[in-house]
mmCIF file of C-alpha atoms in Angstrom:
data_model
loop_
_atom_site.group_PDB
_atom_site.id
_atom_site.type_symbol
_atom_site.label_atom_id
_atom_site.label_comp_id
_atom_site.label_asym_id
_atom_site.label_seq_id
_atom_site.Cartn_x
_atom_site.Cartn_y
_atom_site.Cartn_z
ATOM 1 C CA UNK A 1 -3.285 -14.060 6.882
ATOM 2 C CA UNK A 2 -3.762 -10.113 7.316
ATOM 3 C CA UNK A 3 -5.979 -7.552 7.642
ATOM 4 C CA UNK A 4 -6.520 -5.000 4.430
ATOM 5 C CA UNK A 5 -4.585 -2.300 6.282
ATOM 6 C CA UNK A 6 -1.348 -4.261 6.444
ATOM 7 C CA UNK A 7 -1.386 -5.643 2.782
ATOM 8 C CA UNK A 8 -1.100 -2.010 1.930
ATOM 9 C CA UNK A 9 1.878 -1.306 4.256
ATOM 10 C CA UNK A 10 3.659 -4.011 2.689
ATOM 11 C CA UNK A 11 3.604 -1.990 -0.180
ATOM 12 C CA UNK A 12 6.311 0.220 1.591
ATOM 13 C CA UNK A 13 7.619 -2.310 4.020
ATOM 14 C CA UNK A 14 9.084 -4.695 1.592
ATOM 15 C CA UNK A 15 11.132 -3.344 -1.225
ATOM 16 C CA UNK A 16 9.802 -4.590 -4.939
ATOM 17 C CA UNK A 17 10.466 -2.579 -7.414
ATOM 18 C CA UNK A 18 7.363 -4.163 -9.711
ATOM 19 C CA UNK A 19 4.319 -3.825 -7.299
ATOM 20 C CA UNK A 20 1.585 -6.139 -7.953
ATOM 21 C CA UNK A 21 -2.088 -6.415 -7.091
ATOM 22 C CA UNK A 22 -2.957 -9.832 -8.131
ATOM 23 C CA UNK A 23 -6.606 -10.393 -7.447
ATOM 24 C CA UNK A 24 -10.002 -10.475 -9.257
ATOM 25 C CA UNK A 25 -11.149 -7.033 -10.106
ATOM 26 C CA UNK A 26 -14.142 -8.329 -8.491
ATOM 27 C CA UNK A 27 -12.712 -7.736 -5.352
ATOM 28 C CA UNK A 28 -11.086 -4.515 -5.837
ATOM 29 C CA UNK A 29 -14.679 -3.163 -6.820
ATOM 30 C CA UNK A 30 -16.082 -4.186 -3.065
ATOM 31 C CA UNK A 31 -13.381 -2.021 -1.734
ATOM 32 C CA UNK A 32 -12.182 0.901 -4.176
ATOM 33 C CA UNK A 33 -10.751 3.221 -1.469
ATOM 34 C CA UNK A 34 -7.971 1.210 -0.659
ATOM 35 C CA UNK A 35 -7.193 0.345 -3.874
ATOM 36 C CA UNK A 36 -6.434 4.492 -4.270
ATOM 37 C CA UNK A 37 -3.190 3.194 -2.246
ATOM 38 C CA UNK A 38 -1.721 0.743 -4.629
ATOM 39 C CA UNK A 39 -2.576 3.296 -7.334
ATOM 40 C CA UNK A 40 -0.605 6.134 -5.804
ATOM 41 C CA UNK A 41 2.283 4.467 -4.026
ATOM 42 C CA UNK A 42 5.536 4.402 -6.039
ATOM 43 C CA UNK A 43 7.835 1.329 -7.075
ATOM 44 C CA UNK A 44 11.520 2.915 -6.274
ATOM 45 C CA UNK A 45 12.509 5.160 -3.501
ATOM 46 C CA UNK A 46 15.188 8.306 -2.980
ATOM 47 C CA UNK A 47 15.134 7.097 0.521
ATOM 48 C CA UNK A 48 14.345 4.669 3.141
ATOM 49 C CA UNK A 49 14.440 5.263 7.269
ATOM 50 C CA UNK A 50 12.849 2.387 9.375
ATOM 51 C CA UNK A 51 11.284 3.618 12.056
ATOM 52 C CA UNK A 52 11.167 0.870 15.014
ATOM 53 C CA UNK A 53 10.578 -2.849 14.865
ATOM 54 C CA UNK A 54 11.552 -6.048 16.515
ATOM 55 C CA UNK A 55 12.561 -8.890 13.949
ATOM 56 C CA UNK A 56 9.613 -10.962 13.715
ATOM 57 C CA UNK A 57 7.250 -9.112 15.696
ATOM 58 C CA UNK A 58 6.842 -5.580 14.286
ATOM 59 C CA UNK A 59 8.093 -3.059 11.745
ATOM 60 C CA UNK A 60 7.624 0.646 10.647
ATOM 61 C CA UNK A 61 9.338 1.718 7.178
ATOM 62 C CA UNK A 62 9.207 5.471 6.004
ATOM 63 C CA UNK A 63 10.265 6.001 2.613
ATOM 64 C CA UNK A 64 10.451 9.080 -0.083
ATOM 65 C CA UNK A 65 8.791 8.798 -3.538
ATOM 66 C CA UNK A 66 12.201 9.348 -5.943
ATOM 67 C CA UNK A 67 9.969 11.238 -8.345
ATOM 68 C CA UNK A 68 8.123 13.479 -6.042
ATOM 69 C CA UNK A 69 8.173 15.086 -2.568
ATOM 70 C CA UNK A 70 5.684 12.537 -1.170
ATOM 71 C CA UNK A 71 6.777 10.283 1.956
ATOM 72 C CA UNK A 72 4.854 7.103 2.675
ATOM 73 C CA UNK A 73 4.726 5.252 5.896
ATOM 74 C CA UNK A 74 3.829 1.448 6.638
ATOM 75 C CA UNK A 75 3.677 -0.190 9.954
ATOM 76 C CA UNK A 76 3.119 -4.064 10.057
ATOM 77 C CA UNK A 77 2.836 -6.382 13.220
ATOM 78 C CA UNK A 78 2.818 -10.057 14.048
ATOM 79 C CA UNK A 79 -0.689 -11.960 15.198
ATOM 80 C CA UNK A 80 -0.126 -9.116 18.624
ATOM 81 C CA UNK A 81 -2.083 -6.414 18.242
ATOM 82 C CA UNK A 82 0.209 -3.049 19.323
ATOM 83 C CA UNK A 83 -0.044 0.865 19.838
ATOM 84 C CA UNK A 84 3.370 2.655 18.594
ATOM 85 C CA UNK A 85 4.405 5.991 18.778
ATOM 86 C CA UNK A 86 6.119 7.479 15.157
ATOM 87 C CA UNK A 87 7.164 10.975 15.104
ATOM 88 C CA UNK A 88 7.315 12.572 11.784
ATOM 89 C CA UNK A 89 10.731 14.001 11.942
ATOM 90 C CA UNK A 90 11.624 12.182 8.282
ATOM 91 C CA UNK A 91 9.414 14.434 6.986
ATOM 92 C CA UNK A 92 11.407 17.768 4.962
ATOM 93 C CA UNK A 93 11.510 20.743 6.983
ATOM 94 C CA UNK A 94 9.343 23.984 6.694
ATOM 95 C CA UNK A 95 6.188 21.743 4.454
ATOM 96 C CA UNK A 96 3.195 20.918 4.955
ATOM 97 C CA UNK A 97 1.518 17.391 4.539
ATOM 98 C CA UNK A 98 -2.035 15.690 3.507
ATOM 99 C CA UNK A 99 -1.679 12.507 5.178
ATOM 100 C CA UNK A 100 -3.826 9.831 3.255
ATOM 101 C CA UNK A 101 -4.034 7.412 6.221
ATOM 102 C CA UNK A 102 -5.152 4.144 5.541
ATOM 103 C CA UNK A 103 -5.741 1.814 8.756
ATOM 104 C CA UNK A 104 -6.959 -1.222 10.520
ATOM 105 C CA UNK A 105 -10.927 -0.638 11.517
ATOM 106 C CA UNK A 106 -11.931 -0.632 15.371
ATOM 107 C CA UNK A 107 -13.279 -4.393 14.693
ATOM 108 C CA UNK A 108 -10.375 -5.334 12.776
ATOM 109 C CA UNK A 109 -8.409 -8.652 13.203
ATOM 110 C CA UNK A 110 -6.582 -11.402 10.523
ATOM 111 C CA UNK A 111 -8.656 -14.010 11.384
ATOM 112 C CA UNK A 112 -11.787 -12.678 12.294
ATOM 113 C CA UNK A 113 -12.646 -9.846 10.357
ATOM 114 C CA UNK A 114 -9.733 -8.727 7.867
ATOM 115 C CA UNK A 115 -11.388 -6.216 5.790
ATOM 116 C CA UNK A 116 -12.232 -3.483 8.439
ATOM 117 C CA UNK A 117 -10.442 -0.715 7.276
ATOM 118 C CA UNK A 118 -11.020 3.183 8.241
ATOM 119 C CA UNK A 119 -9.504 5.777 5.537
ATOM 120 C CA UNK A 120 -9.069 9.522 6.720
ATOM 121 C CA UNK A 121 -6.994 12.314 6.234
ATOM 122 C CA UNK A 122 -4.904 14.730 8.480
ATOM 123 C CA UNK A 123 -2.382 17.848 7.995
ATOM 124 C CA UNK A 124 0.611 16.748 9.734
ATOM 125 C CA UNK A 125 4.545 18.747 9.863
ATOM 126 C CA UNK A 126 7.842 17.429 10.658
ATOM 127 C CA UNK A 127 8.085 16.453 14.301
ATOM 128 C CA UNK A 128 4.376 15.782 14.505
ATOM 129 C CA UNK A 129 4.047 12.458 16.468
ATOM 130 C CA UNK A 130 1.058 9.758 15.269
ATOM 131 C CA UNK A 131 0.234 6.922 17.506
ATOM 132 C CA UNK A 132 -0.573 3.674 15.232
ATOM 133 C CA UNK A 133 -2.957 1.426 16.275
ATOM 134 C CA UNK A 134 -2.204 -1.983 14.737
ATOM 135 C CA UNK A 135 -4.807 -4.773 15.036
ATOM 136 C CA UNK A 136 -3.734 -8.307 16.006
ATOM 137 C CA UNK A 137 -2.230 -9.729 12.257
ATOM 138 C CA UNK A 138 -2.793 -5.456 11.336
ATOM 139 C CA UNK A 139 -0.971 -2.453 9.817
ATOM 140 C CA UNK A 140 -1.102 0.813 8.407
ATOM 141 C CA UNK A 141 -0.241 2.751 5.410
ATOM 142 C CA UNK A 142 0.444 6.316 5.327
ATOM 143 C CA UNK A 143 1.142 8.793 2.270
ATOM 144 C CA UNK A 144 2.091 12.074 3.031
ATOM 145 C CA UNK A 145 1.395 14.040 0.210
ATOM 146 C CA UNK A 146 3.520 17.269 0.092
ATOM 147 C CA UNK A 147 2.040 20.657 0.305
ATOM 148 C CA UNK A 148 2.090 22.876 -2.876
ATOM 149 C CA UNK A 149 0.123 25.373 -5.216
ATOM 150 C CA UNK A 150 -0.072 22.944 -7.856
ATOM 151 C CA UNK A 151 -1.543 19.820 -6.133
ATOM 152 C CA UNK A 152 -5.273 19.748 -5.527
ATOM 153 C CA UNK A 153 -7.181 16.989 -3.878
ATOM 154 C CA UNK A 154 -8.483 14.274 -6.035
ATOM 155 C CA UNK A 155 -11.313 11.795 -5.070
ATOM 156 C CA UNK A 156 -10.183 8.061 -6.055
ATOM 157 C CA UNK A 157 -10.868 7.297 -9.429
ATOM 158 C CA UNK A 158 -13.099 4.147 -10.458
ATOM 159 C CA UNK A 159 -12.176 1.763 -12.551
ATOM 160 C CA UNK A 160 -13.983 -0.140 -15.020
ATOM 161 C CA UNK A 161 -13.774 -3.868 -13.361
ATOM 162 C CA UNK A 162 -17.121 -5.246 -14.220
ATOM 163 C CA UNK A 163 -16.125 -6.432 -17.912
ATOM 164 C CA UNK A 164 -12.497 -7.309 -17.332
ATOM 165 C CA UNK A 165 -12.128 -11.336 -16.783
ATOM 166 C CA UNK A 166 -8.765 -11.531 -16.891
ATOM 167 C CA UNK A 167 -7.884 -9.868 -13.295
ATOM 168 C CA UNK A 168 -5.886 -7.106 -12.406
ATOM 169 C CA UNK A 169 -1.724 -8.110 -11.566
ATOM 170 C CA UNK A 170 -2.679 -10.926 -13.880
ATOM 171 C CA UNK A 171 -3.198 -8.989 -17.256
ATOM 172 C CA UNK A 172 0.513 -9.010 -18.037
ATOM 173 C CA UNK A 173 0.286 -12.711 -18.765
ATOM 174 C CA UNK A 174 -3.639 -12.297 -19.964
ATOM 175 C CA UNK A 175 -1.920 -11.760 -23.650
ATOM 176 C CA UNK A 176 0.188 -14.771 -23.070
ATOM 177 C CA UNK A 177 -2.392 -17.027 -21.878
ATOM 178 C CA UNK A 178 -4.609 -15.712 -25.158
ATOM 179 C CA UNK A 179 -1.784 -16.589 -27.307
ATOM 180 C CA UNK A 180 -0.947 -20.491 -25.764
ATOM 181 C CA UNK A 181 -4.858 -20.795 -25.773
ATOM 182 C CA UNK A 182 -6.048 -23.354 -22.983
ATOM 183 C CA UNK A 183 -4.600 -24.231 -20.089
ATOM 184 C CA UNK A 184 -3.748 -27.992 -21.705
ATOM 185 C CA UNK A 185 -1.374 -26.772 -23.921
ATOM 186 C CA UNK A 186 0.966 -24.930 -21.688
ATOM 187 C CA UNK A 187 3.034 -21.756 -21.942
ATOM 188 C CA UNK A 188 5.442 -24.106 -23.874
ATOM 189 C CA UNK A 189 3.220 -23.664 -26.970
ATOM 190 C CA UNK A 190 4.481 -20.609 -27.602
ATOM 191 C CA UNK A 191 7.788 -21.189 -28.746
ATOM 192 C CA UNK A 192 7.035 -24.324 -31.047
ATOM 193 C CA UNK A 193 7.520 -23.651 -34.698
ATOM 194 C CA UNK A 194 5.036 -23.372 -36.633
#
């Protein structure tokens, strides 16, 4: 159990280098903002600084996009809600940032209400310090997008759930599951003769 925030830091907390997002599209069309974040965050890193943390109780991972300039930031904590202090010295020298901050709402909490989630953005620099609130079971993802002429600001893109059954993480094995037909006869189906 967690809120929304911290399933998006463990995008960035836990190495994987094939992200998933297996749920029904129905619920990615309640809350498309966050769902910008699993877009946008990458699947292999150029590098990797953790922050602070305290095995089982708390963790903050900053890594750098390999194909870009971007940093991203995610800060998970046990069932005990915390305040930490980051400062952004990870962050390249003489740049400007957009960070995309995406974080636990003021009535968040894992058990009581796990989809409170506030999403803002702030220009940060290296050496800036952020103070993360974490809710109790919380986290918070960060992408600091790096200043330059050619980026502009994009509003999050919406995606065309309503008419997709299959669900999104899950269409990889949607052709699969066409091809064995019903669950009865099994994945094994597949490599009978014919």
């Amino acid at each position: 159990q967690s809120t929304m925030a911290k399933q998006l830091a463990l995008y960035v907390v836990i190495y994987r280098p094939i992200q998933m997002a297996a749920d029904l599209p129905e619920n990615y069309a309640r809350f498309p903002g966050p769902l910008q974040f699993i877009r946008d965050v990458p699947v292999d890193w150029a590098d990797t600084r953790v922050l602070n943390g305290e095995v089982g109780d708390y963790a903050t991972i900053a890594r750098k996009d390999r194909n870009s300039d971007d940093w991203y930031l995610g800060s998970v904590t046990d069932e005990n809600g915390r305040c930490l202090q980051v400062t952004l010295d990870f962050l390249d020298p003489g740049r400007g940032y957009t960070a995309e901050i995406y974080r636990d709402g003021a009535a968040a909490d894992w058990k009581a209400n796990p989809h409170s989630i506030a999403i803002e953005t702030r220009t940060l620099r290296r050496g800036d310090t952020l103070e993360l609130w974490l809710a109790p079971g919380g986290g918070q993802a960060i992408r600091f997008v790096a200043d330059t002429a050619a980026r502009t600001a994009r509003a999050p893109q919406q995606l065309p759930l309503a008419g997709n059954r299959v669900g999104v993480g899950r269409e990889l094995f949607g052709g699969m599951r066409r091809l064995a037909g019903g669950a009865e006869q099994g994945a094994c189906s597949l490599f009978e003769d014919a």
